[in-house]
Amino acid sequence: MDFDSATLVSHTISLIRKQVHDQTTLLCERSSFPRPLLSDLTQIPTKDLENRTRSHNARLAVTASNSPADRPYNLSQDWPAAFASSLTSDGRAFRINRPVSAQIPGIKAFDKSRQEIVNISTLPTFKEYFEKFTCGALHGFKFDFGCGVAGGSVLDSLLGDDGQNSAFQDSDIDIFFHDITHKQANRKVRQLERVLRSNDNNYDRSTIIVRTPTTISFTPNPEHRIPGQRSIQVILTIYRSLTEILSNFDLSICSMAFNGKDVFMLPRAIQALHTGYLPVSDYIVGSSPARFLKYGQRGYGTSICSGEHADQDPVPAVFESARLSVQATYKEMKVDKRTRLDRVMGPFVFQVAQKYSNRWTESLQSLARLSAVWEFASGDFGTEKALMISMKARNSFYDLYNEPLPVVASALNAEFMEAFHQMDFINAFTDSDSDCPSTKRFVPGVARVSGPSAKKTCDVLLTATIILPVGFVAAMPKSSRYSLKIKKGTQTVSDDKGIKFQLCDWTIHPSTMWNPSPFHHAAPMLNFLKQASMLTLWAVRRTLLGAPWVDLQFGRTFWLAVQPAFLPFSTTEDRIQQWLRS
């Protein structure tokens, strides 16, 4: 990349506008692809069925169809009709015999915890487990006005988990809204708080309410946490329909929801339940490696099929090469045989990332290396947990500064912090008894406000301070619904290539707190601002930990970070083949 500041701004604005244009084009193209039959989804999968299921999901993500012909399959009627013969003797679950792994096309990864038989709860059993899983926190909440819980918490209850399974203990409860107004959504948030308060006598001490640009979270207070208490997140997006919510999940197994009365699943979720595998799609680039590992631990592997004949398929060779290279990296570390494996996961992940790439899902080769690393940990819960913690901790942007992270010294090297001092990031964030900026108070980039009630938390201005190229604010489309201003008094700073950056404030007014759906014309700008916010936080944390500003290569990092994500509505067979070849 050889940009100056003006070129970077111009390219970024063009990229945002192109996404808006592409979405309009896709709306015209995604006109067919009917819903796959339930009887087909519960057979041994084929490449053709995977393509039809993926294309149907892409159409739902574009059109947000509410047509009866596109409705998600439900647990109350569709499952009993299809699986009546598989009902267990006690009537509490459907016992599903999955195809053996060899019958499923493609190379398999992350599947050591996959089981050949799975029990799917009946609706009454699901409700019982959901009540236990949530510790009764949502008891009495009315899931009306287009409101529901979706994602992993629904899956956990569907599989008969009461929250005690160690693989599910970190699951949050995500609440989504669709087909309602902003005022109705605000009322539902306040109702949710009343319900949580009525179900917890210690609510004021046990719960913290936090608002960010994308969520309102009712988070357990670490000092007064109740055993089993989970974070409940309200997603600050109003979707056009339930199908739009479910079709936009990155992993197919998460495409299920509970609306208080019934459980709904898209065809791709049913296919994943039946096979125990997640067919790979190009939009996994938007998934974090930790999510792959988390669902691998929960029993869901990944299947990668190139569509080529067996003697021409490049996937097996890529996985074998990755396995050998990762094994060689481990041998080079010369780990003492007496050392517990969970204690070397962090250094091991670092060595593999330094040698190859931190972008674990950007290509088939990268995913193959992630799979090879997982092979070392899989089967031992402690080691699996250590690996996932390491993956989350190394959530760096695109491996552009891949140095070991030293412990923060009592006083930071002034040279390393010069850029942020120059941009006026540090002036108000210094403890009185220390030369080191307080990491507890120093949280730029990701704006957060907390308050004693949901209403007060929602009724305040939210400001995120982010690093943007000089000239971006002036070049922003005038029609943008987002308020972005140059931070008063800030100076500019140059990166290693001379590209100039400055601090800007992204202000979110209560009236614009609710974000548009992923296919709205304003969504690309929102995604850009979220990425810029996270990139700012990453840069500041790296610098706090001792990384020189110039070594962050911020211009190049910025350009890669703001590239449009691979989303379900934009996936095509050509793009999947491109991902497989990369």
XYZ file of C-alpha atoms in Angstrom:
582
model
C 0.000 0.000 0.000
C 1.414 3.364 -1.038
C -1.147 5.965 0.083
C -1.010 9.506 1.321
C -3.673 10.851 3.694
C -5.930 12.207 0.935
C -5.792 8.963 -1.043
C -6.580 6.862 2.034
C -9.611 9.052 2.786
C -10.797 8.918 -0.827
C -10.436 5.138 -1.045
C -12.200 4.623 2.290
C -15.191 6.790 1.328
C -15.382 5.021 -2.049
C -15.337 1.671 -0.287
C -18.274 2.656 1.921
C -20.266 3.948 -1.060
C -19.501 0.799 -3.059
C -20.969 -1.354 -0.296
C -24.212 0.637 -0.473
C -24.300 0.148 -4.275
C -23.497 -3.571 -3.995
C -26.351 -4.077 -1.531
C -28.797 -2.507 -4.006
C -27.514 -4.803 -6.756
C -27.818 -7.871 -4.550
C -31.419 -7.018 -3.745
C -32.227 -7.477 -7.432
C -30.171 -10.672 -7.809
C -31.340 -12.664 -4.774
C -34.847 -13.318 -6.054
C -35.160 -17.107 -5.923
C -33.582 -20.004 -3.973
C -36.543 -21.597 -2.129
C -36.370 -22.993 1.393
C -34.845 -26.513 1.437
C -37.222 -29.245 2.579
C -36.836 -30.539 6.116
C -36.730 -34.088 4.752
C -33.700 -33.149 2.616
C -31.909 -31.443 5.506
C -32.024 -34.616 7.590
C -30.441 -36.817 4.934
C -26.754 -37.337 4.239
C -25.660 -33.919 2.930
C -24.437 -33.321 -0.592
C -22.562 -30.445 -2.177
C -25.740 -29.485 -4.039
C -27.759 -29.334 -0.806
C -25.088 -27.184 0.847
C -25.186 -24.765 -2.099
C -28.989 -24.549 -2.027
C -29.045 -24.024 1.739
C -26.373 -21.315 1.559
C -28.096 -19.545 -1.351
C -31.427 -19.605 0.484
C -29.756 -18.085 3.542
C -28.175 -15.344 1.414
C -31.582 -14.500 -0.048
C -33.144 -14.215 3.421
C -30.327 -11.898 4.524
C -31.079 -9.616 1.570
C -34.869 -9.710 1.451
C -35.676 -10.336 5.154
C -38.619 -12.316 3.822
C -41.657 -12.794 6.067
C -43.359 -15.053 3.550
C -44.899 -18.277 4.945
C -42.852 -20.136 2.334
C -39.661 -18.828 3.950
C -40.574 -19.096 7.631
C -38.011 -20.847 9.829
C -38.848 -24.399 10.873
C -40.277 -24.613 14.394
C -39.878 -27.002 17.298
C -43.569 -27.234 18.183
C -44.888 -28.696 14.912
C -42.201 -29.256 12.264
C -39.858 -31.357 14.396
C -42.553 -33.701 15.789
C -43.870 -34.233 12.248
C -40.425 -35.088 10.890
C -38.984 -37.002 13.855
C -41.993 -38.631 15.543
C -40.334 -42.045 15.354
C -37.193 -40.777 17.101
C -38.957 -39.500 20.243
C -37.345 -40.954 23.367
C -39.365 -43.216 25.660
C -39.852 -40.454 28.224
C -41.055 -38.050 25.521
C -38.520 -35.374 26.476
C -36.276 -35.366 23.404
C -35.777 -36.469 19.825
C -32.872 -38.893 19.520
C -31.102 -38.134 16.242
C -28.632 -40.587 14.717
C -26.193 -38.503 12.739
C -24.430 -39.655 9.581
C -20.985 -41.026 10.288
C -18.236 -38.523 9.624
C -17.000 -40.362 6.523
C -20.402 -39.904 4.832
C -20.174 -36.123 5.000
C -18.308 -34.544 2.073
C -15.132 -32.585 2.582
C -12.223 -32.368 4.980
C -13.263 -32.231 8.665
C -11.730 -30.043 11.361
C -12.416 -29.115 15.006
C -14.531 -32.271 15.389
C -12.961 -34.319 18.192
C -15.895 -33.494 20.477
C -18.534 -34.290 17.846
C -20.945 -37.082 18.771
C -22.691 -39.556 16.472
C -25.962 -39.287 18.425
C -27.582 -36.084 19.668
C -30.726 -35.453 21.709
C -32.829 -32.463 20.641
C -35.208 -31.256 23.353
C -38.945 -31.161 22.769
C -40.507 -27.730 23.248
C -41.640 -28.329 26.883
C -38.199 -29.732 27.730
C -36.514 -26.792 26.014
C -38.490 -24.305 28.109
C -37.498 -26.173 31.260
C -33.808 -26.082 30.365
C -34.000 -22.457 29.226
C -35.415 -21.478 32.628
C -32.512 -23.274 34.335
C -29.953 -21.906 31.896
C -31.039 -18.323 32.584
C -31.395 -18.998 36.337
C -34.940 -17.668 36.035
C -33.662 -14.166 35.256
C -36.145 -13.748 32.374
C -39.104 -15.306 34.179
C -42.119 -13.106 33.478
C -40.595 -11.253 30.518
C -43.067 -10.917 27.642
C -41.464 -11.822 24.332
C -43.883 -9.820 22.239
C -43.470 -6.896 19.820
C -40.891 -8.704 17.700
C -38.555 -9.675 20.521
C -36.601 -12.881 21.044
C -33.445 -14.586 22.244
C -31.152 -15.951 19.531
C -27.805 -17.688 19.141
C -25.787 -19.891 21.454
C -28.056 -19.724 24.509
C -30.908 -21.214 22.451
C -28.634 -23.980 21.169
C -27.467 -24.804 24.689
C -31.039 -25.228 25.940
C -32.052 -27.161 22.827
C -29.301 -29.690 23.546
C -30.547 -30.143 27.093
C -27.952 -28.063 28.906
C -28.948 -26.439 32.180
C -25.927 -24.150 32.323
C -23.726 -26.509 34.324
C -21.810 -27.920 31.342
C -18.341 -26.370 31.424
C -18.394 -25.847 27.647
C -21.403 -23.525 27.973
C -20.614 -21.614 31.147
C -19.436 -18.488 29.320
C -22.577 -18.175 27.175
C -24.304 -14.807 27.181
C -28.003 -14.299 26.510
C -28.532 -12.123 23.438
C -31.895 -10.405 22.922
C -32.844 -9.150 19.454
C -35.645 -6.930 18.129
C -37.382 -6.864 14.761
C -40.431 -5.234 13.164
C -40.847 -2.609 15.905
C -40.288 1.119 16.360
C -37.541 2.754 18.407
C -40.067 3.762 21.065
C -41.354 0.207 21.377
C -37.781 -1.073 21.654
C -37.020 1.423 24.432
C -40.112 0.282 26.322
C -39.022 -3.354 25.993
C -35.588 -2.530 27.418
C -37.178 -0.852 30.430
C -39.555 -3.795 30.845
C -36.568 -6.148 30.718
C -34.916 -4.234 33.535
C -38.081 -4.419 35.663
C -38.225 -8.184 35.158
C -34.538 -8.652 36.011
C -34.972 -6.535 39.129
C -38.071 -8.458 40.253
C -36.232 -11.784 39.869
C -33.136 -10.677 41.824
C -33.463 -9.281 45.339
C -29.842 -8.132 45.143
C -30.171 -6.567 41.677
C -28.686 -3.139 42.493
C -25.473 -4.763 43.741
C -25.243 -7.784 41.446
C -25.884 -6.082 38.091
C -24.147 -3.325 36.135
C -25.863 -1.740 33.120
C -23.440 -0.822 30.336
C -24.213 0.747 26.975
C -21.873 0.685 23.982
C -22.552 1.723 20.365
C -23.960 -1.751 19.653
C -25.346 -3.221 22.886
C -26.956 -2.580 26.240
C -25.619 -5.173 28.660
C -26.952 -6.197 32.041
C -23.627 -7.520 33.261
C -22.842 -9.364 36.510
C -20.922 -7.265 39.020
C -17.740 -9.290 39.699
C -17.799 -8.287 43.369
C -21.394 -9.398 43.978
C -21.983 -11.974 41.258
C -24.665 -14.582 41.880
C -23.630 -18.168 40.973
C -24.851 -18.951 37.471
C -25.641 -15.316 36.645
C -25.085 -14.498 32.978
C -24.634 -11.327 31.011
C -27.817 -10.370 29.163
C -27.190 -8.286 26.060
C -29.734 -6.281 24.127
C -28.490 -5.912 20.554
C -29.033 -2.280 19.518
C -30.178 -3.114 15.996
C -33.778 -3.257 14.840
C -33.980 -5.910 12.143
C -36.615 -6.141 9.452
C -37.666 -9.681 10.365
C -36.749 -12.762 12.363
C -35.288 -14.339 9.225
C -32.914 -11.388 8.830
C -31.638 -11.886 12.383
C -31.011 -15.594 11.926
C -29.540 -15.384 8.422
C -26.872 -12.903 9.543
C -25.189 -15.128 12.126
C -21.650 -16.028 11.101
C -21.957 -19.700 12.097
C -24.880 -21.773 10.858
C -25.490 -23.535 14.175
C -26.389 -20.185 15.785
C -29.295 -19.512 13.383
C -32.016 -20.303 15.920
C -34.257 -18.203 18.150
C -36.788 -18.468 20.994
C -39.653 -15.975 21.202
C -41.090 -17.156 24.515
C -43.513 -19.511 22.802
C -41.589 -21.522 20.225
C -38.093 -22.241 18.908
C -37.339 -21.356 15.280
C -34.446 -22.632 13.157
C -33.245 -21.803 9.675
C -32.457 -24.711 7.325
C -28.699 -24.235 7.753
C -29.037 -24.622 11.547
C -31.020 -27.854 11.127
C -28.392 -29.162 8.739
C -25.671 -28.392 11.303
C -27.659 -30.044 14.112
C -28.173 -33.152 12.000
C -24.580 -33.527 10.810
C -22.591 -32.014 13.685
C -20.614 -29.998 11.133
C -20.621 -26.373 10.002
C -20.147 -26.146 6.219
C -17.490 -23.533 5.566
C -18.455 -20.286 3.834
C -16.338 -17.319 2.839
C -17.955 -15.050 5.430
C -16.229 -16.956 8.234
C -13.552 -14.301 7.669
C -15.729 -12.184 9.946
C -15.608 -14.815 12.705
C -13.031 -14.800 15.443
C -10.886 -17.920 15.845
C -12.151 -18.215 19.417
C -15.685 -18.820 18.098
C -14.509 -21.738 15.974
C -12.777 -23.244 18.966
C -15.760 -22.601 21.242
C -18.171 -24.443 18.982
C -15.617 -27.150 18.330
C -15.518 -27.690 22.081
C -19.322 -27.835 22.079
C -19.278 -30.643 19.538
C -19.540 -28.889 16.167
C -16.764 -29.397 13.678
C -16.181 -27.709 10.332
C -16.438 -29.351 6.917
C -14.573 -27.898 3.959
C -15.466 -29.150 0.495
C -13.903 -27.635 -2.610
C -16.287 -29.284 -5.055
C -13.389 -30.802 -6.996
C -12.977 -34.501 -7.726
C -11.113 -36.375 -5.015
C -7.912 -36.633 -7.041
C -7.962 -32.877 -7.758
C -9.158 -31.570 -4.395
C -6.450 -29.265 -2.930
C -7.979 -29.162 0.568
C -6.422 -32.392 1.979
C -2.931 -31.324 0.918
C -3.387 -27.886 2.503
C -4.439 -29.418 5.832
C -1.601 -31.929 5.813
C 0.939 -29.196 5.073
C -0.474 -27.053 7.888
C -0.339 -29.966 10.326
C 3.312 -30.660 9.556
C 4.339 -26.996 9.756
C 2.589 -26.477 13.110
C 4.145 -29.655 14.504
C 7.563 -28.429 13.367
C 6.986 -25.091 15.095
C 6.156 -26.877 18.348
C 9.312 -28.986 18.126
C 11.388 -25.855 17.582
C 10.160 -24.547 20.941
C 11.897 -27.499 22.670
C 9.262 -27.764 25.385
C 10.239 -29.892 28.372
C 8.155 -33.092 28.359
C 7.280 -32.507 32.014
C 5.678 -29.127 31.223
C 1.897 -29.045 31.277
C 0.567 -28.322 27.805
C -1.908 -25.686 28.985
C 1.029 -23.592 30.235
C 2.667 -23.364 26.821
C -0.433 -22.615 24.732
C 0.167 -18.848 24.805
C 3.797 -19.013 23.593
C 2.852 -21.749 21.113
C 0.094 -19.636 19.528
C 2.468 -16.675 19.400
C 5.163 -18.681 17.611
C 2.727 -19.985 14.980
C 1.251 -16.496 14.462
C 4.683 -14.893 14.216
C 5.830 -17.467 11.680
C 2.698 -17.333 9.545
C -0.274 -15.076 10.286
C -2.645 -13.942 13.026
C -5.519 -13.801 10.556
C -6.679 -17.301 11.338
C -9.786 -17.275 9.131
C -8.623 -15.180 6.167
C -7.875 -18.190 3.962
C -8.045 -21.960 3.798
C -4.362 -22.191 4.748
C -4.869 -20.017 7.831
C -7.885 -22.038 8.981
C -5.908 -25.235 8.446
C -3.174 -23.933 10.768
C -5.795 -23.043 13.382
C -7.114 -26.592 13.111
C -3.610 -27.984 13.574
C -3.098 -25.862 16.707
C -6.462 -27.087 18.032
C -5.287 -30.686 17.594
C -2.692 -30.080 20.297
C -5.296 -28.928 22.814
C -8.403 -30.892 21.897
C -9.525 -33.480 24.423
C -8.239 -31.748 27.550
C -10.600 -29.054 28.831
C -7.885 -27.123 30.674
C -5.675 -26.948 27.601
C -8.626 -26.076 25.362
C -9.514 -23.233 27.710
C -5.917 -21.974 27.752
C -5.860 -21.959 23.950
C -9.138 -20.031 23.692
C -7.940 -17.486 26.256
C -4.759 -17.060 24.239
C -6.754 -16.568 21.039
C -8.950 -13.928 22.670
C -5.953 -12.155 24.207
C -4.195 -12.033 20.852
C -7.090 -10.301 19.137
C -4.642 -8.100 17.284
C -5.475 -6.539 13.955
C -4.058 -8.452 11.024
C -0.693 -9.443 12.514
C 0.910 -6.129 11.535
C 2.608 -5.745 14.881
C 3.464 -9.237 15.982
C 5.837 -8.767 18.898
C 5.568 -10.399 22.335
C 3.609 -8.189 24.709
C 5.730 -7.142 27.698
C 4.298 -6.442 31.125
C 3.372 -2.777 31.527
C 6.187 -1.015 33.325
C 5.606 1.331 36.238
C 6.513 4.208 33.946
C 5.972 4.054 30.197
C 8.664 4.971 27.748
C 7.774 8.527 26.718
C 8.996 7.874 23.187
C 6.491 5.058 22.734
C 3.637 7.216 23.982
C 4.599 10.338 22.053
C 1.981 9.850 19.349
C -0.906 9.627 21.790
C 0.397 12.500 23.902
C 0.572 14.522 20.689
C -3.043 13.658 19.851
C -4.102 14.657 23.372
C -5.201 11.130 24.275
C -3.337 11.028 27.568
C -3.877 14.379 29.262
C -6.845 13.412 31.452
C -5.920 9.818 32.114
C -3.021 9.890 34.559
C -3.131 8.687 38.142
C -1.937 11.236 40.684
C 0.581 8.847 42.206
C 1.959 7.267 39.051
C 3.567 8.219 35.768
C 1.692 5.408 34.055
C -1.715 6.085 32.496
C -4.375 4.133 34.349
C -5.435 1.153 32.249
C -8.668 0.957 34.238
C -9.729 4.462 33.220
C -7.968 4.596 29.874
C -10.576 3.161 27.505
C -10.660 5.164 24.259
C -12.180 3.820 21.100
C -14.977 1.750 22.600
C -17.398 4.158 24.228
C -19.123 2.914 27.352
C -21.568 4.485 29.747
C -23.105 2.870 32.792
C -25.915 4.032 34.993
C -28.261 3.035 37.808
C -31.133 2.267 35.437
C -31.724 1.308 31.831
C -33.591 4.559 31.181
C -30.769 6.765 32.454
C -28.187 4.700 30.590
C -30.136 5.082 27.343
C -30.866 8.789 27.775
C -27.274 10.054 27.721
C -24.962 11.003 24.888
C -22.367 8.370 24.084
C -19.011 9.474 22.672
C -16.301 7.258 21.226
C -12.911 8.842 20.534
C -11.384 7.298 17.424
C -8.300 7.769 15.250
C -9.138 8.699 11.648
C -7.143 9.957 8.654
C -6.920 13.732 8.378
C -9.656 14.917 6.038
C -12.090 12.059 6.636
C -14.661 14.111 8.565
C -14.841 16.728 5.804
C -15.220 14.032 3.144
C -18.001 12.124 4.920
C -21.295 11.880 3.030
C -23.463 14.780 4.212
C -26.467 12.482 4.476
C -24.805 10.312 7.109
C -26.908 9.784 10.248
C -23.747 9.573 12.345
C -22.263 12.577 14.133
C -18.498 12.771 13.680
C -16.362 15.774 14.634
C -12.652 16.507 14.973
C -11.752 16.455 18.649
C -11.214 19.979 19.922
C -7.548 20.845 20.427
C -6.191 17.645 18.906
C -3.054 17.666 16.776
C -2.148 15.402 13.889
C 0.363 12.583 13.991
C 2.015 10.673 11.132
C 2.480 6.931 10.837
C 5.513 5.132 9.395
C 4.489 6.080 5.815
C 3.740 9.713 6.591
C -0.058 9.305 6.541
C -1.563 11.838 8.932
C -4.154 10.933 11.560
C -6.124 12.864 14.155
C -8.589 12.217 16.950
C -12.299 12.478 16.217
C -15.381 12.131 18.407
C -18.207 9.856 17.300
C -21.268 11.024 19.233
C -24.354 8.840 19.516
C -27.498 10.678 20.569
C -30.286 8.739 22.334
C -32.497 9.361 19.296
C -30.017 7.475 17.067
C -29.109 4.784 19.601
C -30.888 2.063 17.635
C -28.863 0.968 14.631
C -30.254 0.090 11.198
C -30.470 -3.471 9.954
C -27.405 -4.939 8.182
C -28.898 -4.296 4.753
C -29.834 -0.649 5.399
C -27.983 1.967 3.309
C -26.466 3.416 6.520
C -25.059 0.066 7.697
C -21.695 0.300 5.845
C -20.856 3.579 7.613
C -21.816 2.068 10.969
C -19.605 -0.967 10.315
C -16.751 1.341 9.375
C -17.082 3.353 12.605
C -17.194 0.181 14.696
C -14.033 -1.106 13.032
C -12.288 2.250 13.469
C -13.275 2.267 17.154
C -11.883 -1.212 17.752
C -8.726 -0.380 15.815
C -8.207 2.694 18.000
C -8.548 0.631 21.152
C -6.120 -1.949 19.764
C -3.537 0.727 18.888
C -3.710 2.403 22.291
C -3.438 -0.877 24.173
C -0.487 -1.962 22.048
C 1.276 1.311 22.723
C 0.521 1.085 26.435
C 2.197 -2.321 26.381
C 5.347 -0.924 24.825
C 4.859 -1.084 21.065
C 6.276 1.980 19.259
C 3.577 3.870 17.363
C 5.510 3.779 14.091
C 5.756 -0.020 14.254
C 1.965 -0.329 14.264
C 1.953 0.629 10.562
C -1.341 2.312 11.341
C -2.216 3.422 7.799
C -1.881 -0.079 6.384
C -3.630 -1.558 9.398
C -6.454 0.956 9.035
C -6.930 0.120 5.358
C -7.138 -3.615 6.025
C -9.418 -3.155 9.034
C -12.041 -1.184 7.127
C -12.344 -3.650 4.255
C -15.959 -4.834 4.022
C -16.670 -7.994 5.946
C -17.757 -11.132 4.151
C -21.455 -11.177 5.004
C -24.065 -13.892 4.433
C -25.985 -11.829 1.876
C -22.912 -11.329 -0.311
C -21.524 -14.843 -0.395
C -21.270 -16.615 -3.742
C -19.750 -19.832 -4.994
C -17.009 -17.832 -6.769
C -16.031 -16.108 -3.524
C -15.923 -19.403 -1.677
C -13.631 -20.826 -4.344
C -11.452 -17.717 -4.044
C -11.228 -18.265 -0.274
C -10.340 -21.925 -0.792
C -7.521 -21.001 -3.180
C -6.056 -18.252 -0.984
